[in-house]
Coordinates of C-alpha atoms in Angstrom, one line a residue:
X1 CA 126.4 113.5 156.6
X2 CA 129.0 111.6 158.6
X3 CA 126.7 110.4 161.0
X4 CA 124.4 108.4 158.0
X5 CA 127.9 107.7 156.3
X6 CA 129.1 105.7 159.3
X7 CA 125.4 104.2 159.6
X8 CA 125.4 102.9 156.3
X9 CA 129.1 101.4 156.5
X10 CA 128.4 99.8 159.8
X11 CA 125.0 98.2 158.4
X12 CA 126.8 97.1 155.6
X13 CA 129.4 95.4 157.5
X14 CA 126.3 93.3 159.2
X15 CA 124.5 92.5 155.6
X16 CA 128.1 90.7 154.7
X17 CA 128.4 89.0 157.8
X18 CA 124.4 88.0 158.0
X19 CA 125.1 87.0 154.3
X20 CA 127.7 84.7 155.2
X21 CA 125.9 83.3 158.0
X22 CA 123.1 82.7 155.6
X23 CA 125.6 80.7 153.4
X24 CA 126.8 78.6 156.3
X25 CA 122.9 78.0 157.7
X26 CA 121.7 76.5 154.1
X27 CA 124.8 73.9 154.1
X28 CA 124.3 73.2 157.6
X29 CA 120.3 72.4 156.7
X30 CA 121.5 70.1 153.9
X31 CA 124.1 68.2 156.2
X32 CA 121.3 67.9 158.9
X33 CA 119.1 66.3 156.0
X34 CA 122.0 63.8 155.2
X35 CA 121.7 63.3 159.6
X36 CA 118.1 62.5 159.5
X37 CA 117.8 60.1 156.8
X38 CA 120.7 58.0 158.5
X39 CA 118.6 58.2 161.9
X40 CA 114.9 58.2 160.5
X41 CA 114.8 54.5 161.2
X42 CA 111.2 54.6 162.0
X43 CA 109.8 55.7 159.2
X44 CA 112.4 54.7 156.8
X45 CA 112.6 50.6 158.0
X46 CA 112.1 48.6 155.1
X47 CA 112.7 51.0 152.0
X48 CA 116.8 50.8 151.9
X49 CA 116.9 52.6 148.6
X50 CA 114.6 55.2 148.6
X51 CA 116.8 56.4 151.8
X52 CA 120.3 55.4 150.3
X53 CA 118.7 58.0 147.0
X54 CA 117.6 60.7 150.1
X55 CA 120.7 60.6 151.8
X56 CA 122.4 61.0 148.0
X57 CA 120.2 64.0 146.9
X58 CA 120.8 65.9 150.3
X59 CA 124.7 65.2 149.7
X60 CA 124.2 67.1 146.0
X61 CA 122.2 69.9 147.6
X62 CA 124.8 70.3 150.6
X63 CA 127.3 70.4 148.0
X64 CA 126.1 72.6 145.5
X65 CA 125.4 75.1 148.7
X66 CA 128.7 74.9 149.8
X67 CA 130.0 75.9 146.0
X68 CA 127.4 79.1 145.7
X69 CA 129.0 80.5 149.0
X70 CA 132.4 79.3 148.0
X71 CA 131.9 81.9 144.8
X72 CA 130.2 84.1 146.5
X73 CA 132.9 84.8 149.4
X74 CA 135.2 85.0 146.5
X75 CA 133.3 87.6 144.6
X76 CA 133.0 89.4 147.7
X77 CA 136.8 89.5 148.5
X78 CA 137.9 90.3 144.6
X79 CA 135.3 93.0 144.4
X80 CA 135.0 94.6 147.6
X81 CA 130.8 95.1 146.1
X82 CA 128.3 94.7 148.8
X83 CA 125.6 94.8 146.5
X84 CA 127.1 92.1 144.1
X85 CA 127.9 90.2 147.5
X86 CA 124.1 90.1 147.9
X87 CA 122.7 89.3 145.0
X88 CA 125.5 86.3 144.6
X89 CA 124.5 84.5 147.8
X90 CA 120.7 85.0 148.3
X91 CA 119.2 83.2 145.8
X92 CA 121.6 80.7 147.5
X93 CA 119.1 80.7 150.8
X94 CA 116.2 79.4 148.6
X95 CA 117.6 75.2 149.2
X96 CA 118.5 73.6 146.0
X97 CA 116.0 71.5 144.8
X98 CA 116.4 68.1 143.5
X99 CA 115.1 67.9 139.6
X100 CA 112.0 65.3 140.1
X101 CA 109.2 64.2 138.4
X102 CA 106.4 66.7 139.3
X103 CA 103.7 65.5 141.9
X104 CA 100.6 64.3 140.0
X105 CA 98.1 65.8 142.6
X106 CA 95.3 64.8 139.9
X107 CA 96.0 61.1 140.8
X108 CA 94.6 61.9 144.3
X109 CA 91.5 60.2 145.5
X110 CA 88.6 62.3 143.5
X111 CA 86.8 63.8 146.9
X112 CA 85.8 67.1 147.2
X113 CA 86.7 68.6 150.3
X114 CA 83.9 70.8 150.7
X115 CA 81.8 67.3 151.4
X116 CA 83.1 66.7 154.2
X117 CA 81.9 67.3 157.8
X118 CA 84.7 69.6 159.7
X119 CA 86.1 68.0 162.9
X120 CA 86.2 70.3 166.4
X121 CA 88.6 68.6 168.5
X122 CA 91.4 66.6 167.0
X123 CA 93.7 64.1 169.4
X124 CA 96.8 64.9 169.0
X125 CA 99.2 61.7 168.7
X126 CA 102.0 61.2 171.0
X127 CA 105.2 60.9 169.4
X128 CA 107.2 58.2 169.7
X129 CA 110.5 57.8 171.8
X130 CA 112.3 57.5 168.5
X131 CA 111.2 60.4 166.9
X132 CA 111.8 62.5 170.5
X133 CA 115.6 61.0 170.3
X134 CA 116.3 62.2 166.2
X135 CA 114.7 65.6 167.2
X136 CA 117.0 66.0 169.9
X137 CA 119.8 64.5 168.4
X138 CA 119.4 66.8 164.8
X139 CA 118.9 69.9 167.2
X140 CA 121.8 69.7 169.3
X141 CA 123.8 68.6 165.7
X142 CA 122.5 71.9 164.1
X143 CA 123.7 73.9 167.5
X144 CA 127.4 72.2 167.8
X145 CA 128.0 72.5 163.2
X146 CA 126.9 76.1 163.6
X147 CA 129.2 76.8 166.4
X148 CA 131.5 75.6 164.8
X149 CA 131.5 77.3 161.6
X150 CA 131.0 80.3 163.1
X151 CA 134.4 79.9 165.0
X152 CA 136.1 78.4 161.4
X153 CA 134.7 81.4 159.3
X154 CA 135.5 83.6 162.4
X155 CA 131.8 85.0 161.9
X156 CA 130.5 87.1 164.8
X157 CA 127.1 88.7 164.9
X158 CA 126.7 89.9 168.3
X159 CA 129.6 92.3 168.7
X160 CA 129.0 94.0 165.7
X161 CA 125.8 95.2 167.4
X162 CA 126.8 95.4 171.2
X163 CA 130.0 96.9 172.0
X164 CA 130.1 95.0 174.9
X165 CA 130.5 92.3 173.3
X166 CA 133.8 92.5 171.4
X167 CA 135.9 91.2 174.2
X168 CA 133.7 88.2 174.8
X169 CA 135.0 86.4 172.0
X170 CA 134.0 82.8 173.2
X171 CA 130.3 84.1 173.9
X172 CA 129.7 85.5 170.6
X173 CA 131.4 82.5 168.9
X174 CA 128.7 80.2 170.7
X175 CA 125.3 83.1 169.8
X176 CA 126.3 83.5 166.6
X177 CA 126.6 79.7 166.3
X178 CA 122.7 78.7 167.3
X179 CA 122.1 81.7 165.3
X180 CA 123.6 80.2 162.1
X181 CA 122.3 77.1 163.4
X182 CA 119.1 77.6 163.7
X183 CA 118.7 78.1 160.0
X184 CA 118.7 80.3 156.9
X185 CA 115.1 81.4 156.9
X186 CA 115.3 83.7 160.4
X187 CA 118.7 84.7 159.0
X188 CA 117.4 85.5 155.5
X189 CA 114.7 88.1 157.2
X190 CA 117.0 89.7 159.0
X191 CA 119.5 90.3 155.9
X192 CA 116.3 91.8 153.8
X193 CA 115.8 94.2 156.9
X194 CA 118.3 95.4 157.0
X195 CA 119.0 95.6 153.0
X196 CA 116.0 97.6 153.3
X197 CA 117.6 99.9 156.1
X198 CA 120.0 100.6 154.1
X199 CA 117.9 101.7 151.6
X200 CA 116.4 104.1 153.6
X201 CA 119.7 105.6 154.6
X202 CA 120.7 106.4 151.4
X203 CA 117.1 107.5 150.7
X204 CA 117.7 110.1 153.6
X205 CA 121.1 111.1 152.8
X206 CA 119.4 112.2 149.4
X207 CA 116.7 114.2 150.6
X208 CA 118.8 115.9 153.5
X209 CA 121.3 117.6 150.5
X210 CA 121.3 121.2 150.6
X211 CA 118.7 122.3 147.3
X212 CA 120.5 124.6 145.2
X213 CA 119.8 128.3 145.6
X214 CA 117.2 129.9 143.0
X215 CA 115.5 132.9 142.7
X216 CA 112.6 131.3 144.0
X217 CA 111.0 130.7 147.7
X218 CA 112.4 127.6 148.4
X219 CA 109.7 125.4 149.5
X220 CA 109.7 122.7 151.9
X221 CA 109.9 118.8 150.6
X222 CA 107.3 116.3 150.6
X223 CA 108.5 113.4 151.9
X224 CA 106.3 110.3 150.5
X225 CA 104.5 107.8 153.0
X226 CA 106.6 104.7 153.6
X227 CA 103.1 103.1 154.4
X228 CA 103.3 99.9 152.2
X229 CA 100.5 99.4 150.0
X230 CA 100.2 96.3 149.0
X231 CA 101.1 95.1 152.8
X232 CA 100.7 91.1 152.5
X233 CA 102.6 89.3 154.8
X234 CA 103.8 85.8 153.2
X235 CA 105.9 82.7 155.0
X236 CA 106.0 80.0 152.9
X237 CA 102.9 78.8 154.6
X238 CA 102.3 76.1 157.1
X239 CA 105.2 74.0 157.2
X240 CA 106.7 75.0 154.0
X241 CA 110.1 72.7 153.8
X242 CA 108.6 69.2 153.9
X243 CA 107.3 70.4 150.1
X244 CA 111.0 71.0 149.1
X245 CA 111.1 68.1 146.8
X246 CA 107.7 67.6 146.5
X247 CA 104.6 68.7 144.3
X248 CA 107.3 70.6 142.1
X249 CA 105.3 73.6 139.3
X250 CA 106.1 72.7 136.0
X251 CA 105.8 76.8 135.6
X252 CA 104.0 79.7 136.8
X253 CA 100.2 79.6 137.1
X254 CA 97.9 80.8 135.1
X255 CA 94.7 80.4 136.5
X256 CA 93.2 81.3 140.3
X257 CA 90.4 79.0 141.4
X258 CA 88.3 80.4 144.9
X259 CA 86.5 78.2 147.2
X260 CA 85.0 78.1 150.3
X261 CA 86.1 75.5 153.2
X262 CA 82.6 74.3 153.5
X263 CA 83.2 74.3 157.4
X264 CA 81.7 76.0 160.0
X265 CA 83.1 79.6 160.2
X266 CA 83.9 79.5 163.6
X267 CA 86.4 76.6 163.5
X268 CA 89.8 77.6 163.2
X269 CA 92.5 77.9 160.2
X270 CA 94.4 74.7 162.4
X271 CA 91.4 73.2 162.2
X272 CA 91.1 73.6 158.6
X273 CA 95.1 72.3 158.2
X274 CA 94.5 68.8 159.9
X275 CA 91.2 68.2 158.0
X276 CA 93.0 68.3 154.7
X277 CA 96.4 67.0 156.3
X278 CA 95.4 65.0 159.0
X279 CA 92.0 63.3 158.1
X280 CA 91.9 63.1 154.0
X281 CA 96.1 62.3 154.1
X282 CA 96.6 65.0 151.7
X283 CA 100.3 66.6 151.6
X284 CA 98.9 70.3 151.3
X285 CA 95.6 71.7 150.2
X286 CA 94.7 75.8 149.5
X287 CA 97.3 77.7 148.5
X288 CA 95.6 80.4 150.8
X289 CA 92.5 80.9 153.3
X290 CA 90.3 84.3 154.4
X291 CA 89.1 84.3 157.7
X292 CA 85.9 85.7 158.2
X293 CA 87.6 88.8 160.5
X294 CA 89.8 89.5 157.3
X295 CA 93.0 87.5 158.3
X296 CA 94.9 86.3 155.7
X297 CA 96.0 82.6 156.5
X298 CA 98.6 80.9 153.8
X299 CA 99.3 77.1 153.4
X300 CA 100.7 76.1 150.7
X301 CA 103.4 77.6 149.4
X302 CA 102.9 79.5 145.9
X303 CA 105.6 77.9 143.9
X304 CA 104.1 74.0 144.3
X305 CA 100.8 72.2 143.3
X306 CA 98.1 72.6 145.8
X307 CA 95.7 70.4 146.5
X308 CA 92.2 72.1 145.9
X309 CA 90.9 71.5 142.1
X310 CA 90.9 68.3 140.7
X311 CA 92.2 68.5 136.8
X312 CA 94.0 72.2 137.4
X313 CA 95.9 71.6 140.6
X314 CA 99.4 71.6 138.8
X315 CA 98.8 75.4 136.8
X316 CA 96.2 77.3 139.2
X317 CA 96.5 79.0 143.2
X318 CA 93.6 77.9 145.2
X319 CA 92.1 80.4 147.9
X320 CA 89.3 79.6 149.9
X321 CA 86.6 82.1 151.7
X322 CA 86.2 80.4 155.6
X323 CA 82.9 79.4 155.7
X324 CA 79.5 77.3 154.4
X325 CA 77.8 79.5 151.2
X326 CA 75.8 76.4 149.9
X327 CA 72.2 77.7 150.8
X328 CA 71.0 76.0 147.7
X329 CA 68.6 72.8 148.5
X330 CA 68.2 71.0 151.9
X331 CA 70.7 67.9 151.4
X332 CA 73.1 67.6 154.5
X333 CA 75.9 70.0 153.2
X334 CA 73.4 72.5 152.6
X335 CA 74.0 75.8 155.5
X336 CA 70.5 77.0 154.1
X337 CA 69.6 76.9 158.0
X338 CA 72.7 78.0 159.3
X339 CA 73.8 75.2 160.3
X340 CA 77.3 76.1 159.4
X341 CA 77.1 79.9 160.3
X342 CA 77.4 82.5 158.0
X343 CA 75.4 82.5 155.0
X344 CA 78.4 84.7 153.1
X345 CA 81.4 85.8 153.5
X346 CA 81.8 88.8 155.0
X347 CA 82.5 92.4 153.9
X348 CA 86.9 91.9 155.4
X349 CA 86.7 88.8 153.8
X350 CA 85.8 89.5 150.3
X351 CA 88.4 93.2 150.5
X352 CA 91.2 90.4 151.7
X353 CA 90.3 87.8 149.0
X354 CA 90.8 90.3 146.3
X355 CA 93.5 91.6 148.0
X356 CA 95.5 88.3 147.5
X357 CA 94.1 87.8 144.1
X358 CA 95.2 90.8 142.8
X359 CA 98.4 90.0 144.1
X360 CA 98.7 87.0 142.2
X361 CA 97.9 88.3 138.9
X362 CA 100.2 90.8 139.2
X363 CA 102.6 88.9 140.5
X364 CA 102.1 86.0 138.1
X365 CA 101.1 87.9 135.0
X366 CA 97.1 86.5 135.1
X367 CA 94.5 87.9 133.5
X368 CA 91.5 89.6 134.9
X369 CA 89.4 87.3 133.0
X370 CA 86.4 85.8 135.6
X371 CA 85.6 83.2 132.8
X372 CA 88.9 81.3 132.5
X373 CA 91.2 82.6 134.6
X374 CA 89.6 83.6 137.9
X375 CA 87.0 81.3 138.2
X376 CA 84.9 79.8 141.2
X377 CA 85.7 75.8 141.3
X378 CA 82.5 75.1 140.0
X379 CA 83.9 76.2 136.8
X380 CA 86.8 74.2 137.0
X381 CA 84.3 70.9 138.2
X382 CA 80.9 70.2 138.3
X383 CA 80.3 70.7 142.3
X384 CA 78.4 73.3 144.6
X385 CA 81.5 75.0 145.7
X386 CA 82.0 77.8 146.3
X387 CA 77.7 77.9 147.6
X388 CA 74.9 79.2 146.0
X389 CA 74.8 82.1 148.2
X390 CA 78.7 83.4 147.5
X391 CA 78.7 86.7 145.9
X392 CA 81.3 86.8 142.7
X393 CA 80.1 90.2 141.4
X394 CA 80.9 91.4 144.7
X395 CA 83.9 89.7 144.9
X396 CA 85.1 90.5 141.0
X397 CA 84.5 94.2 141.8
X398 CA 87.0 94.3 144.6
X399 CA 89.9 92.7 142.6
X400 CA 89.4 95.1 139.8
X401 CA 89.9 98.2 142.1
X402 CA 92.3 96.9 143.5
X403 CA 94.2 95.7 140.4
X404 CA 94.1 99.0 139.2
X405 CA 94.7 100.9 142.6
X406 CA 98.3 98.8 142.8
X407 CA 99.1 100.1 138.8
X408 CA 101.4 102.7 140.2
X409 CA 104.7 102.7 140.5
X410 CA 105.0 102.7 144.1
X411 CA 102.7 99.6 144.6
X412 CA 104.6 97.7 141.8
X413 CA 107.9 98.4 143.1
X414 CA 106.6 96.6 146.3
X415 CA 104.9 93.9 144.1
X416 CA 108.4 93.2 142.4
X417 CA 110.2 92.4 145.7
X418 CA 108.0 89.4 146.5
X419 CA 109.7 87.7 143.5
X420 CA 113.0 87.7 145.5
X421 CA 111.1 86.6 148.7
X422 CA 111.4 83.0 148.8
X423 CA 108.6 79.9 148.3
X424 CA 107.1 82.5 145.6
X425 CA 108.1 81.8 142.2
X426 CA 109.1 78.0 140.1

């Protein structure tokens, strides 16, 4: 139909510019690097050369950017191929990253984290002038390089949406600027929108083509659901770029090791965050956390070594249950009394946890085996976690219906697009 026809064309007019305002985003977020470990001053007093080898890896990974979109917007030109114009500069918005020794998480200070009391109320330190300075000064750096690539590339976002737009060339320069500023991850969601939009279009355009006559009483189409299945929303985590060079996989995972927090189930996931980050000085901890109302909480990002299971950190995922399960003895830890509310996890818990764990071993290939590969940390350590009272049959019952539930095609097609989302794979 025309109509779709003219959708589709105008949507992909937007995926090449988004694209190219991705490309522009991920070398304006390695320049801003090469800005902040000239200005870091605080933090960085006193160590010359580890900064002069910072400032000299963000100059590699700004360059190599730049190159990936140089090709790309060459591709795009010679080829005229949206498609091949996609799949040339988005693996380009996952940043470089530097090849490093990987992290030895192991070398850690041996504590388990479930033996430690949870903390309410947490001050919040002031930062210093110095720090407010850099912050404002990489900001309004990211805001004035975005602008102007945005008028050098002559890329414009804003008018290809809003008519109205079109003769305000200045304005769209300086939106599309903080837009490209901003950087590539907003961008990046955007672009797989509306990839994903134009799916749909064709999709439609498919199903609305006149069926060929028969003999037969032609019968009305069955239009399947859209409703995802699998339907796990994933970010990277909590802060997922300061890991960008840091606690590196030396390859996919092959184990999945479940815990509980050991923390009162009514604190909340924050709370959870600063006692691993804050209080034991660890860079990251679980690679997920379930909420007792069901909510899935991620924190570390799946492609690097958590922090959760001392001697398999560097080839397992860690997700924890919210909560005290220890009900086992009367030493302090022990939530026997209640002490630490609920005695087990609860019934959204447990269907989220498997939820995420079957994920995973799709995902990642893992076995269901619940003697080596999906194992409670006790098995990977001697230690209580996670409690006496947590339920694995339970729990190992919901994984395997849902493992098999997501065996069909349509759940595997969405399975297979979370390998192009990024912070997922090595």
């Amino acid at each position: 139909m025309p109509d779709a026809a003219q959708a589709q064309s105008a949507i992909d007019l937007v995926i090449y510019t988004l694209t190219v305002a991705a490309g522009l985003s991920l070398v304006i977020e390695r320049i801003l690097e090469v800005f902040k470990h000239f200005t870091d001053f605080e933090s960085k007093r006193g160590d010359e050369g580890k900064r002069n080898e910072q400032v000299k890896q963000s100059l590699r990974s700004a360059y190599d950017s730049a190159q990936q979109l140089k090709k790309a917007l060459l591709k795009y030109k010679t080829s005229r191929n949206i498609d091949d114009f996609i799949a040339t500069v988005e693996p380009a918005t996952q940043a470089a990253i530097p090849e490093r020794r990987v992290m030895d998480i192991d070398e850690m200070d041996d504590q388990d984290f479930e033996h430690h009391y949870a903390i309410k109320v947490f001050p919040i330190p002031r930062p210093s002038l110095t720090k407010i300075k850099q912050r404002a000064f990489l900001q309004l750096a990211a805001a004035g390089l975005g602008i102007a690539a945005a008028e050098a590339f002559d890329v414009r976002l804003v008018g290809l949406i809003f008519d109205t737009f079109r003769d305000h060339r200045l304005l769209d320069t300086i939106v599309t600027g903080l837009v490209i500023g901003g950087g590539s991850q907003p961008v990046h969601v955007l672009l797989r929108f509306l990839t994903t939009r134009r799916v749909d279009l064709q999709e439609s355009q498919e199903q609305q083509k006149p069926a060929k006559k028969t003999q037969a009483k032609a019968v009305a189409p069955v239009i399947p659901s859209r409703q995802p299945l699998v339907n796990i929303d994933y970010d990277g985590g909590v802060d997922p770029d300061k890991l960008q060079s840091r606690n590196l996989r030396p390859g996919n995972p092959d184990k999945i090791v479940y815990h509980h927090t050991a923390m009162h189930h009514e604190n909340s996931f924050q709370a959870v965050v600063r006692e691993i980050t804050e209080v034991k000085k660890w860079s990251t901890g679980y690679h997920c956390v379930i909420m007792p109302n069901g909510d899935i909480e991620f924190f570390c990002r799946w492609d690097r070594v958590g922090n959760h299971a001392y001697g398999a950190n560097q080839q397992s995922l860690g997700i924890a249950f919210h909560g005290n399960f220890h009900t086992r003895g009367n030493d302090q830890f022990s939530n026997a009394n209640g002490q630490f509310g609920n005695l087990e996890p609860t019934d959204a818990q447990i269907e989220s946890g498997a939820r995420v764990i079957a994920l995973w071993a799709h995902l990642y290939g893992i076995p269901l085996d619940f003697e080596s590969h999906i194992v409670p940390h006790y098995l990977v350590k001697p230690t209580a976690c996670p409690g006496s009272n947590f339920p694995h049959g339970k729990l190992q019952e919901a994984i395997t219906k849902t493992h098999g539930r997501w065996q069909t095609g349509k759940a595997q097609q969405e399975i297979s697009e979370y390998k192009d989302m990024p912070y997922v794979y090595a």
